[in-house]
Amino acid sequence: MQLIIVSGRSGSGKTIALRVLEDLGFYCVDNLPIALLSTLVHSVLAQYDRVAISIDVRNLPEDSQELLESIDFLPAEVDIEVLFIDADDQTLLQRFGETRRLHPLSQKQLPLLEALQLENRLLDPIAVRATWRIDSSHLSLHQLSEEVSARVLGKASKQVVIVFQSFGFKHGVPKDADFVFDARILPNPHWNPELKLLTGQDEDVKQFFRKESLVTKYLLQVENFLATWLPYFRRSNRSYLTIAMGCTGGQHRSVYLAETLAEQFRSEGTHVQVRHRELSK
């Protein structure tokens, strides 16, 4: 039986993830008390081959060792995976402000930021065991749903899903990136008045880069690196690989590189996704 434990801080998107798993055919249970985990698994073991449960700070035992034992002592035929979803503090503060929801730890009379930080510490025993980690800070509900689905389906099909993500270093490095490539050394169309307001998806910007030998060399070497090591990730039962391409603002160089690399690997039959973090803002 495949058991996916969905966890993460409040407001990060656990409910969305559980809905996606339900749509994928999982038997889902929301906010299951840890003490009932073993009972649930034994009761559905013969009936369901895919189960997902959500665990958050409301149903954690006081002793983290009890949590780990509850997971470790499940039957051997249960394949346990942990999907941990989080977001940065500022994003979570904004989400709570918009929805006017109370944080689960609010009964402790803690300010919201302190409650989020305490929650982070309490969930750490689950976080360190994560099979998949998703940072939902810059994801829409649709993007988060797609990412959860791709990671789970990628594992089921034994295929590595490669996500090429562009970003701007001035906005921070993506937390869920497996590889980060710095494109700030490449020629920048930002300083061309005719190209400044365009992006790496526009044809004029693409033409600008195609004429630059340094960009061509950079792309070739990144392609060779990924082509060399991708087979090893496939053999390691990895289901998801995020390649982050960064430039200063995330508008031109990183976007062009992500799009070009995605097109190359897609043409070779690799399951590819493209995400432009700064263009979605």
C-alpha positions as MATLAB code, in Angstrom:
seq = 'MQLIIVSGRSGSGKTIALRVLEDLGFYCVDNLPIALLSTLVHSVLAQYDRVAISIDVRNLPEDSQELLESIDFLPAEVDIEVLFIDADDQTLLQRFGETRRLHPLSQKQLPLLEALQLENRLLDPIAVRATWRIDSSHLSLHQLSEEVSARVLGKASKQVVIVFQSFGFKHGVPKDADFVFDARILPNPHWNPELKLLTGQDEDVKQFFRKESLVTKYLLQVENFLATWLPYFRRSNRSYLTIAMGCTGGQHRSVYLAETLAEQFRSEGTHVQVRHRELSK';
ca = [
       0.000    0.000    0.000;
       1.206    3.494   -0.814;
       0.726    5.879    2.111;
       1.342    9.583    1.604;
       1.512   11.751    4.710;
       0.690   15.353    3.824;
       2.003   17.923    6.268;
       3.226   21.489    6.488;
       2.492   24.790    8.150;
      -1.004   26.223    8.272;
      -1.830   28.220    5.161;
       0.768   26.511    2.996;
      -1.689   24.467    0.912;
      -2.159   21.067    2.584;
      -5.903   21.050    1.893;
      -5.288   21.688   -1.810;
      -2.757   18.855   -1.911;
      -5.152   16.435   -0.258;
      -7.861   17.300   -2.789;
      -5.425   16.621   -5.632;
      -4.543   13.233   -4.164;
      -8.226   12.405   -3.797;
      -8.733   13.232   -7.486;
      -5.822   10.884   -8.264;
      -7.654    8.015   -6.594;
      -6.253    8.113   -3.072;
      -8.420    7.364   -0.056;
      -7.916   10.580    1.916;
      -8.292   11.381    5.599;
      -7.901   14.959    6.851;
      -6.310   15.817   10.214;
      -5.896   12.291   11.505;
      -4.675   12.086   15.132;
      -1.312   10.343   15.203;
      -2.579    7.854   17.782;
      -5.025    6.536   15.182;
      -2.532    6.190   12.327;
      -1.745    2.515   12.917;
      -5.424    1.678   13.449;
      -6.417    3.377   10.201;
      -3.694    1.668    8.171;
      -4.568   -1.800    9.457;
      -8.278   -1.233    8.854;
      -7.890   -0.150    5.207;
      -4.849   -2.230    4.231;
      -6.879   -4.875    2.445;
      -9.328   -2.445    0.870;
      -7.182    0.399   -0.503;
      -3.776    0.384   -2.148;
      -3.350    4.174   -2.049;
      -4.052    6.224    1.061;
      -3.254    9.841    1.943;
      -3.605   11.498    5.326;
      -2.896   15.027    6.476;
      -1.112   15.730    9.717;
      -0.734   19.233   11.090;
       0.157   20.885   14.340;
      -3.344   20.316   15.753;
      -2.923   16.543   15.969;
       0.745   16.147   16.822;
       1.742   14.327   20.010;
       3.717   16.317   22.564;
       6.637   13.899   22.227;
       8.183   13.930   18.738;
       9.512   10.415   19.363;
       5.921    9.186   19.547;
       5.324   10.660   16.107;
       8.358    8.918   14.604;
       7.447    5.600   16.198;
       3.901    5.844   14.858;
       5.356    6.074   11.354;
       8.229    3.614   11.729;
       6.158    0.821   13.252;
       3.658    0.575   10.412;
       3.490   -2.747    8.512;
       6.400   -3.468    6.189;
       4.117   -3.667    3.149;
       3.241    0.022    3.568;
       5.328    2.305    1.341;
       5.464    5.551    3.332;
       6.126    8.898    1.673;
       5.897   12.381    3.117;
       4.724   15.419    1.149;
       5.711   18.537    3.083;
       4.355   21.880    1.911;
       5.544   25.209    3.281;
       5.813   28.889    2.412;
       7.896   31.759    3.714;
       6.750   33.650    6.793;
       5.743   36.782    4.886;
       3.537   34.825    2.488;
       1.820   32.965    5.335;
       1.243   36.216    7.224;
      -0.341   37.693    4.119;
      -2.575   34.666    3.578;
      -3.824   34.717    7.158;
      -4.473   38.440    6.817;
      -6.495   37.954    3.656;
      -8.606   35.063    4.964;
      -8.881   36.370    8.560;
      -8.491   32.790    9.802;
      -7.138   32.008   13.256;
      -3.888   30.112   13.454;
      -4.208   26.712   15.223;
      -1.756   27.892   17.887;
      -3.603   31.152   18.501;
      -5.097   29.755   21.703;
      -1.619   30.072   23.191;
      -2.032   33.855   22.892;
       0.980   34.040   20.598;
       1.405   36.739   17.954;
       0.867   35.251   14.500;
       4.532   35.338   13.480;
       5.609   33.598   16.696;
       2.870   30.987   16.197;
       4.175   30.280   12.687;
       7.739   29.955   13.948;
       6.678   27.625   16.763;
       4.686   25.555   14.280;
       7.798   25.272   12.126;
       9.767   23.807   15.038;
       6.987   21.397   16.015;
       6.713   20.056   12.463;
      10.454   19.620   11.961;
      10.433   15.842   12.736;
       8.082   15.371    9.780;
       9.837   17.883    7.535;
      13.210   16.146    7.785;
      11.633   12.909    6.552;
      10.008   14.513    3.513;
      10.025   12.606    0.229;
       8.844   15.748   -1.542;
       9.110   19.349   -0.360;
       7.102   22.075   -2.055;
       7.516   25.798   -1.426;
       4.120   27.316   -2.253;
       5.189   30.940   -1.629;
       5.012   31.895   -5.292;
       2.513   29.288   -6.528;
      -1.110   29.867   -7.466;
      -3.661   27.248   -6.442;
      -3.536   25.846   -9.982;
       0.277   25.695   -9.996;
       0.355   23.994   -6.599;
      -2.184   21.420   -7.777;
      -0.116   20.718  -10.892;
       3.073   20.344   -8.879;
       1.549   17.877   -6.403;
       0.063   15.857   -9.247;
       3.310   15.806  -11.236;
       5.399   14.623   -8.304;
       3.061   11.793   -7.365;
       2.406   10.682  -10.942;
       6.106   10.934  -11.799;
       6.929    8.456   -9.050;
       4.108    6.126  -10.095;
       5.260    6.070  -13.724;
       8.952    5.745  -12.779;
       9.703    8.883  -14.787;
      11.620   11.912  -13.659;
       9.644   15.107  -14.142;
      12.022   17.994  -14.814;
      10.875   21.494  -13.916;
      12.819   24.332  -15.500;
      12.183   27.400  -13.382;
      13.334   30.938  -14.041;
      13.790   33.379  -11.181;
      15.439   36.638  -10.202;
      18.236   36.555   -7.624;
      17.044   39.874   -6.207;
      13.840   38.121   -5.143;
      15.631   35.162   -3.536;
      16.665   31.682   -4.659;
      13.811   29.105   -4.931;
      13.836   26.901   -1.828;
      12.837   23.744   -3.670;
      15.522   23.948   -6.384;
      17.734   20.890   -6.847;
      20.210   22.702   -9.113;
      20.709   26.464   -9.419;
      22.475   27.994  -12.426;
      23.543   31.635  -12.355;
      23.027   33.432  -15.680;
      24.002   36.897  -14.472;
      27.316   36.657  -16.330;
      25.508   36.570  -19.689;
      24.697   39.626  -21.850;
      21.625   41.431  -20.508;
      18.902   42.754  -22.853;
      17.691   44.960  -20.005;
      20.199   47.597  -21.100;
      18.751   47.689  -24.626;
      15.885   50.242  -24.603;
      13.996   48.279  -27.279;
      14.170   45.041  -25.280;
      13.977   46.286  -21.697;
      10.200   45.922  -21.342;
      10.065   42.544  -23.107;
      10.796   39.105  -21.636;
      12.720   36.011  -22.630;
       9.529   34.679  -24.223;
       9.465   37.433  -26.862;
      10.974   36.753  -30.274;
      13.135   39.893  -30.334;
      14.789   38.871  -27.072;
      15.268   35.320  -28.353;
      17.003   36.677  -31.449;
      19.243   38.789  -29.222;
      20.391   35.711  -27.302;
      20.793   33.490  -30.369;
      23.417   35.889  -31.673;
      25.460   35.713  -28.474;
      28.123   32.987  -28.555;
      28.497   33.093  -24.759;
      24.795   32.220  -24.340;
      25.118   29.343  -26.817;
      28.153   27.980  -24.949;
      26.368   28.321  -21.587;
      23.318   26.440  -22.845;
      25.410   23.668  -24.374;
      27.331   23.050  -21.167;
      24.186   23.016  -18.989;
      22.542   20.586  -21.445;
      25.577   18.300  -21.292;
      25.634   18.403  -17.493;
      21.959   17.502  -17.184;
      22.118   14.837  -19.894;
      25.037   13.220  -18.065;
      23.405   13.059  -14.639;
      19.690   12.663  -15.446;
      20.004    8.856  -15.926;
      21.399    8.558  -12.408;
      18.428   10.434  -10.966;
      16.117    8.061  -12.827;
      17.896    5.043  -11.341;
      17.672    6.479   -7.825;
      13.862    6.369   -7.969;
      13.732   10.160   -8.051;
      10.427   11.455   -9.405;
      10.975   15.212   -9.559;
      13.927   17.458  -10.371;
      13.823   21.257  -10.298;
      16.405   23.124  -12.365;
      16.418   26.807  -11.440;
      17.873   29.334  -13.878;
      18.529   32.693  -12.277;
      19.364   36.156  -13.514;
      19.054   39.524  -11.796;
      15.343   40.223  -12.233;
      14.022   36.986  -13.690;
      12.690   38.573  -16.873;
      15.111   37.961  -19.742;
      18.116   35.642  -19.425;
      16.680   33.116  -16.991;
      13.379   32.937  -18.886;
      15.089   32.338  -22.224;
      17.369   29.659  -20.777;
      14.513   27.835  -19.036;
      12.375   27.861  -22.174;
      15.224   26.720  -24.435;
      16.327   23.904  -22.138;
      12.753   22.736  -21.679;
      12.229   22.610  -25.443;
      15.418   20.581  -25.899;
      14.619   17.974  -23.244;
      10.953   17.776  -24.233;
      12.028   16.916  -27.790;
      13.975   13.967  -26.340;
      10.878   12.564  -24.645;
      11.498   13.828  -21.116;
       8.484   14.878  -19.055;
       9.063   18.618  -18.677;
       7.369   21.539  -16.964;
       8.277   25.226  -17.181;
       7.653   27.805  -14.488;
       8.594   31.483  -14.556;
       8.405   32.712  -10.995;
       8.770   36.428  -11.562;
       6.616   36.606  -14.695;
       3.640   35.316  -12.705;
       3.764   38.254  -10.296;
];
